[in-house]
Amino acid sequence: MSNGNEAPATWLSQDAYDRLKAELDELIANRPVIAAEINARREEGDLRENGGYHAAREEQGKAEGRILYLKELLRTAQVGEAPTVDAVAPGMVVTIYFDDDADDTETFLLGSREIAATTDLTVYSPESALGKAILGGKAGQTCTYTAPSGADIKVTVVSFEPFSG
């Protein structure tokens, strides 16, 4: 279990890292295009009723937010295979069952939304209620968490293994 003072490392395969780096490079290269669009729309006149201008500014804001996010993710990510661990950790494919019904299982990936593009598995964030409950869990361990609806849900970890993407 984490002591809560440090964020778990984000592990990315080399392929995922390269794909995110290419997206970042494309967003940065596209900055002048967005700026030119804003300037062209600004010259159309009254900004209060200029939908094109506001749309271009919104697009710029989203792009800049994504650039900042990707820069930080790529700066802090670990690239390669996640180390072998003996407990549930981010970057793992986890199978659980609900309540005491071993037939009601779900298999999912515990990881960031960035990894969701690389798999057909459902992805749960380590920061979600379920993610926090099972983080550090071992096979056979039962955990309880409170769902957004307020219901207490009991899950048992069946198995976990590193995601091979």
PDB file of C-alpha atoms in Angstrom:
ATOM      1  CA  MET A   1       0.000   0.000   0.000  1.00  0.00           C
ATOM      2  CA  SER A   2       1.149   3.510  -0.796  1.00  0.00           C
ATOM      3  CA  ASN A   3       1.767   5.940   2.018  1.00  0.00           C
ATOM      4  CA  GLY A   4      -0.259   8.519   0.105  1.00  0.00           C
ATOM      5  CA  ASN A   5       2.628  10.940  -0.338  1.00  0.00           C
ATOM      6  CA  GLU A   6       3.671   9.856  -3.811  1.00  0.00           C
ATOM      7  CA  ALA A   7       1.688   9.268  -6.957  1.00  0.00           C
ATOM      8  CA  PRO A   8       2.081   5.815  -8.482  1.00  0.00           C
ATOM      9  CA  ALA A   9       4.288   5.807 -11.551  1.00  0.00           C
ATOM     10  CA  THR A  10       2.527   5.848 -14.903  1.00  0.00           C
ATOM     11  CA  TRP A  11       3.986   3.080 -17.048  1.00  0.00           C
ATOM     12  CA  LEU A  12       3.722   3.435 -20.813  1.00  0.00           C
ATOM     13  CA  SER A  13       4.833   0.989 -23.455  1.00  0.00           C
ATOM     14  CA  GLN A  14       7.320   2.442 -25.925  1.00  0.00           C
ATOM     15  CA  ASP A  15       4.535   2.392 -28.539  1.00  0.00           C
ATOM     16  CA  ALA A  16       2.130   4.346 -26.303  1.00  0.00           C
ATOM     17  CA  TYR A  17       4.887   6.828 -25.414  1.00  0.00           C
ATOM     18  CA  ASP A  18       5.753   7.350 -29.087  1.00  0.00           C
ATOM     19  CA  ARG A  19       2.077   7.821 -30.004  1.00  0.00           C
ATOM     20  CA  LEU A  20       1.544  10.422 -27.259  1.00  0.00           C
ATOM     21  CA  LYS A  21       4.792  12.199 -28.193  1.00  0.00           C
ATOM     22  CA  ALA A  22       3.633  12.374 -31.839  1.00  0.00           C
ATOM     23  CA  GLU A  23       0.303  13.835 -30.690  1.00  0.00           C
ATOM     24  CA  LEU A  24       2.145  16.430 -28.594  1.00  0.00           C
ATOM     25  CA  ASP A  25       4.435  17.360 -31.506  1.00  0.00           C
ATOM     26  CA  GLU A  26       1.410  17.725 -33.806  1.00  0.00           C
ATOM     27  CA  LEU A  27      -0.422  19.941 -31.310  1.00  0.00           C
ATOM     28  CA  ILE A  28       2.631  22.179 -30.918  1.00  0.00           C
ATOM     29  CA  ALA A  29       3.123  22.364 -34.688  1.00  0.00           C
ATOM     30  CA  ASN A  30      -0.546  23.330 -35.080  1.00  0.00           C
ATOM     31  CA  ARG A  31      -0.295  26.338 -32.719  1.00  0.00           C
ATOM     32  CA  PRO A  32       0.372  28.868 -35.551  1.00  0.00           C
ATOM     33  CA  VAL A  33      -2.642  27.560 -37.499  1.00  0.00           C
ATOM     34  CA  ILE A  34      -4.967  28.130 -34.532  1.00  0.00           C
ATOM     35  CA  ALA A  35      -3.465  31.572 -33.874  1.00  0.00           C
ATOM     36  CA  ALA A  36      -3.959  32.533 -37.531  1.00  0.00           C
ATOM     37  CA  GLU A  37      -7.591  31.358 -37.350  1.00  0.00           C
ATOM     38  CA  ILE A  38      -8.189  33.506 -34.247  1.00  0.00           C
ATOM     39  CA  ASN A  39      -6.634  36.549 -35.952  1.00  0.00           C
ATOM     40  CA  ALA A  40      -8.696  36.024 -39.114  1.00  0.00           C
ATOM     41  CA  ARG A  41     -11.897  35.754 -37.066  1.00  0.00           C
ATOM     42  CA  ARG A  42     -10.954  38.790 -34.952  1.00  0.00           C
ATOM     43  CA  GLU A  43     -10.725  40.904 -38.102  1.00  0.00           C
ATOM     44  CA  GLU A  44     -14.324  40.022 -38.997  1.00  0.00           C
ATOM     45  CA  GLY A  45     -15.567  42.631 -36.559  1.00  0.00           C
ATOM     46  CA  ASP A  46     -17.837  42.536 -33.502  1.00  0.00           C
ATOM     47  CA  LEU A  47     -16.425  39.818 -31.204  1.00  0.00           C
ATOM     48  CA  ARG A  48     -19.611  39.561 -29.133  1.00  0.00           C
ATOM     49  CA  GLU A  49     -21.498  37.950 -31.995  1.00  0.00           C
ATOM     50  CA  ASN A  50     -18.609  36.228 -33.720  1.00  0.00           C
ATOM     51  CA  GLY A  51     -19.159  32.497 -33.216  1.00  0.00           C
ATOM     52  CA  GLY A  52     -16.110  31.579 -35.323  1.00  0.00           C
ATOM     53  CA  TYR A  53     -13.829  33.668 -33.112  1.00  0.00           C
ATOM     54  CA  HIS A  54     -15.175  32.097 -29.909  1.00  0.00           C
ATOM     55  CA  ALA A  55     -14.947  28.592 -31.390  1.00  0.00           C
ATOM     56  CA  ALA A  56     -11.316  29.192 -32.402  1.00  0.00           C
ATOM     57  CA  ARG A  57     -10.469  30.497 -28.908  1.00  0.00           C
ATOM     58  CA  GLU A  58     -12.125  27.449 -27.336  1.00  0.00           C
ATOM     59  CA  GLU A  59     -10.165  25.137 -29.644  1.00  0.00           C
ATOM     60  CA  GLN A  60      -6.974  26.952 -28.657  1.00  0.00           C
ATOM     61  CA  GLY A  61      -7.769  26.516 -24.956  1.00  0.00           C
ATOM     62  CA  LYS A  62      -8.401  22.788 -25.353  1.00  0.00           C
ATOM     63  CA  ALA A  63      -5.211  22.333 -27.378  1.00  0.00           C
ATOM     64  CA  GLU A  64      -3.107  24.224 -24.820  1.00  0.00           C
ATOM     65  CA  GLY A  65      -4.598  22.183 -21.969  1.00  0.00           C
ATOM     66  CA  ARG A  66      -3.811  18.958 -23.793  1.00  0.00           C
ATOM     67  CA  ILE A  67      -0.257  20.168 -24.525  1.00  0.00           C
ATOM     68  CA  LEU A  68       0.358  20.869 -20.831  1.00  0.00           C
ATOM     69  CA  TYR A  69      -1.120  17.519 -19.817  1.00  0.00           C
ATOM     70  CA  LEU A  70       0.926  15.541 -22.365  1.00  0.00           C
ATOM     71  CA  LYS A  71       4.161  17.374 -21.483  1.00  0.00           C
ATOM     72  CA  GLU A  72       3.734  16.477 -17.806  1.00  0.00           C
ATOM     73  CA  LEU A  73       2.653  12.892 -18.537  1.00  0.00           C
ATOM     74  CA  LEU A  74       5.598  12.255 -20.853  1.00  0.00           C
ATOM     75  CA  ARG A  75       8.011  13.980 -18.454  1.00  0.00           C
ATOM     76  CA  THR A  76       7.025  11.756 -15.527  1.00  0.00           C
ATOM     77  CA  ALA A  77       6.070   8.468 -17.238  1.00  0.00           C
ATOM     78  CA  GLN A  78       8.152   5.355 -16.928  1.00  0.00           C
ATOM     79  CA  VAL A  79       8.701   3.731 -20.320  1.00  0.00           C
ATOM     80  CA  GLY A  80       8.997  -0.021 -20.644  1.00  0.00           C
ATOM     81  CA  GLU A  81       7.541  -2.951 -18.802  1.00  0.00           C
ATOM     82  CA  ALA A  82       6.164  -2.269 -15.359  1.00  0.00           C
ATOM     83  CA  PRO A  83       8.099  -4.103 -12.661  1.00  0.00           C
ATOM     84  CA  THR A  84       6.657  -7.343 -11.355  1.00  0.00           C
ATOM     85  CA  VAL A  85       4.665  -6.747  -8.216  1.00  0.00           C
ATOM     86  CA  ASP A  86       2.838  -9.003  -5.830  1.00  0.00           C
ATOM     87  CA  ALA A  87      -0.159  -6.707  -5.395  1.00  0.00           C
ATOM     88  CA  VAL A  88      -2.669  -4.823  -7.533  1.00  0.00           C
ATOM     89  CA  ALA A  89      -1.052  -1.724  -9.033  1.00  0.00           C
ATOM     90  CA  PRO A  90      -1.783   0.720 -11.872  1.00  0.00           C
ATOM     91  CA  GLY A  91      -1.164  -0.793 -15.283  1.00  0.00           C
ATOM     92  CA  MET A  92      -2.547  -4.202 -14.359  1.00  0.00           C
ATOM     93  CA  VAL A  93      -5.386  -6.255 -15.783  1.00  0.00           C
ATOM     94  CA  VAL A  94      -7.495  -7.180 -12.757  1.00  0.00           C
ATOM     95  CA  THR A  95     -10.305  -9.711 -12.383  1.00  0.00           C
ATOM     96  CA  ILE A  96     -12.679  -9.271  -9.458  1.00  0.00           C
ATOM     97  CA  TYR A  97     -16.001 -10.690  -8.376  1.00  0.00           C
ATOM     98  CA  PHE A  98     -18.791  -8.785  -6.701  1.00  0.00           C
ATOM     99  CA  ASP A  99     -20.264  -9.492  -3.259  1.00  0.00           C
ATOM    100  CA  ASP A 100     -19.968 -13.206  -2.585  1.00  0.00           C
ATOM    101  CA  ASP A 101     -20.923 -14.333  -6.108  1.00  0.00           C
ATOM    102  CA  ALA A 102     -17.805 -15.836  -7.702  1.00  0.00           C
ATOM    103  CA  ASP A 103     -19.742 -16.101 -11.000  1.00  0.00           C
ATOM    104  CA  ASP A 104     -20.287 -12.296 -11.171  1.00  0.00           C
ATOM    105  CA  THR A 105     -16.789 -11.380 -12.352  1.00  0.00           C
ATOM    106  CA  GLU A 106     -15.408  -8.383 -14.172  1.00  0.00           C
ATOM    107  CA  THR A 107     -12.001  -8.042 -15.811  1.00  0.00           C
ATOM    108  CA  PHE A 108     -10.648  -4.552 -16.430  1.00  0.00           C
ATOM    109  CA  LEU A 109      -7.496  -2.516 -16.740  1.00  0.00           C
ATOM    110  CA  LEU A 110      -6.491  -0.337 -13.802  1.00  0.00           C
ATOM    111  CA  GLY A 111      -4.870   2.674 -15.436  1.00  0.00           C
ATOM    112  CA  SER A 112      -5.131   6.118 -16.966  1.00  0.00           C
ATOM    113  CA  ARG A 113      -7.498   7.157 -19.734  1.00  0.00           C
ATOM    114  CA  GLU A 114      -4.451   7.470 -22.008  1.00  0.00           C
ATOM    115  CA  ILE A 115      -4.075   3.722 -21.966  1.00  0.00           C
ATOM    116  CA  ALA A 116      -7.773   3.238 -22.862  1.00  0.00           C
ATOM    117  CA  ALA A 117      -7.015   3.915 -26.530  1.00  0.00           C
ATOM    118  CA  THR A 118      -4.746   0.861 -26.627  1.00  0.00           C
ATOM    119  CA  THR A 119      -7.248  -1.742 -25.408  1.00  0.00           C
ATOM    120  CA  ASP A 120     -10.807  -2.989 -25.654  1.00  0.00           C
ATOM    121  CA  LEU A 121     -10.831  -3.602 -21.908  1.00  0.00           C
ATOM    122  CA  THR A 122     -12.824  -1.342 -19.629  1.00  0.00           C
ATOM    123  CA  VAL A 123     -10.390   1.016 -17.879  1.00  0.00           C
ATOM    124  CA  TYR A 124     -10.834   2.137 -14.278  1.00  0.00           C
ATOM    125  CA  SER A 125      -8.680   4.877 -12.831  1.00  0.00           C
ATOM    126  CA  PRO A 126      -6.589   4.103  -9.745  1.00  0.00           C
ATOM    127  CA  GLU A 127      -8.222   7.276  -8.372  1.00  0.00           C
ATOM    128  CA  SER A 128     -11.774   5.866  -8.749  1.00  0.00           C
ATOM    129  CA  ALA A 129     -13.558   4.430  -5.719  1.00  0.00           C
ATOM    130  CA  LEU A 130     -13.027   0.875  -7.005  1.00  0.00           C
ATOM    131  CA  GLY A 131      -9.417   1.620  -7.966  1.00  0.00           C
ATOM    132  CA  LYS A 132      -8.557   3.007  -4.537  1.00  0.00           C
ATOM    133  CA  ALA A 133     -10.208   0.025  -2.827  1.00  0.00           C
ATOM    134  CA  ILE A 134      -8.254  -2.653  -4.705  1.00  0.00           C
ATOM    135  CA  LEU A 135      -4.911  -0.829  -5.013  1.00  0.00           C
ATOM    136  CA  GLY A 136      -2.341  -2.905  -3.134  1.00  0.00           C
ATOM    137  CA  GLY A 137      -4.765  -5.829  -2.863  1.00  0.00           C
ATOM    138  CA  LYS A 138      -3.733  -9.438  -3.294  1.00  0.00           C
ATOM    139  CA  ALA A 139      -5.509 -12.397  -4.893  1.00  0.00           C
ATOM    140  CA  GLY A 140      -8.301 -13.582  -2.621  1.00  0.00           C
ATOM    141  CA  GLN A 141      -8.500 -10.292  -0.717  1.00  0.00           C
ATOM    142  CA  THR A 142     -11.951  -8.751  -0.259  1.00  0.00           C
ATOM    143  CA  CYS A 143     -12.334  -4.981  -0.288  1.00  0.00           C
ATOM    144  CA  THR A 144     -15.320  -2.700   0.218  1.00  0.00           C
ATOM    145  CA  TYR A 145     -15.851   0.688  -1.389  1.00  0.00           C
ATOM    146  CA  THR A 146     -18.642   3.218  -1.559  1.00  0.00           C
ATOM    147  CA  ALA A 147     -20.069   3.707  -5.045  1.00  0.00           C
ATOM    148  CA  PRO A 148     -21.072   7.182  -6.253  1.00  0.00           C
ATOM    149  CA  SER A 149     -24.688   6.149  -5.531  1.00  0.00           C
ATOM    150  CA  GLY A 150     -23.746   5.786  -1.859  1.00  0.00           C
ATOM    151  CA  ALA A 151     -24.076   1.984  -1.827  1.00  0.00           C
ATOM    152  CA  ASP A 152     -21.312  -0.052  -0.213  1.00  0.00           C
ATOM    153  CA  ILE A 153     -19.970  -2.616  -2.682  1.00  0.00           C
ATOM    154  CA  LYS A 154     -17.857  -5.609  -1.745  1.00  0.00           C
ATOM    155  CA  VAL A 155     -15.394  -7.018  -4.294  1.00  0.00           C
ATOM    156  CA  THR A 156     -12.870  -9.825  -4.115  1.00  0.00           C
ATOM    157  CA  VAL A 157      -9.681  -9.760  -6.164  1.00  0.00           C
ATOM    158  CA  VAL A 158      -9.463 -12.977  -8.213  1.00  0.00           C
ATOM    159  CA  SER A 159      -6.275 -12.288 -10.165  1.00  0.00           C
ATOM    160  CA  PHE A 160      -4.072  -9.569 -11.618  1.00  0.00           C
ATOM    161  CA  GLU A 161      -1.287  -9.382 -14.160  1.00  0.00           C
ATOM    162  CA  PRO A 162       0.675  -6.649 -15.920  1.00  0.00           C
ATOM    163  CA  PHE A 163      -1.062  -5.198 -18.982  1.00  0.00           C
ATOM    164  CA  SER A 164       0.860  -6.136 -22.102  1.00  0.00           C
ATOM    165  CA  GLY A 165      -1.051  -3.743 -24.371  1.00  0.00           C
TER     166      GLY A 165
END
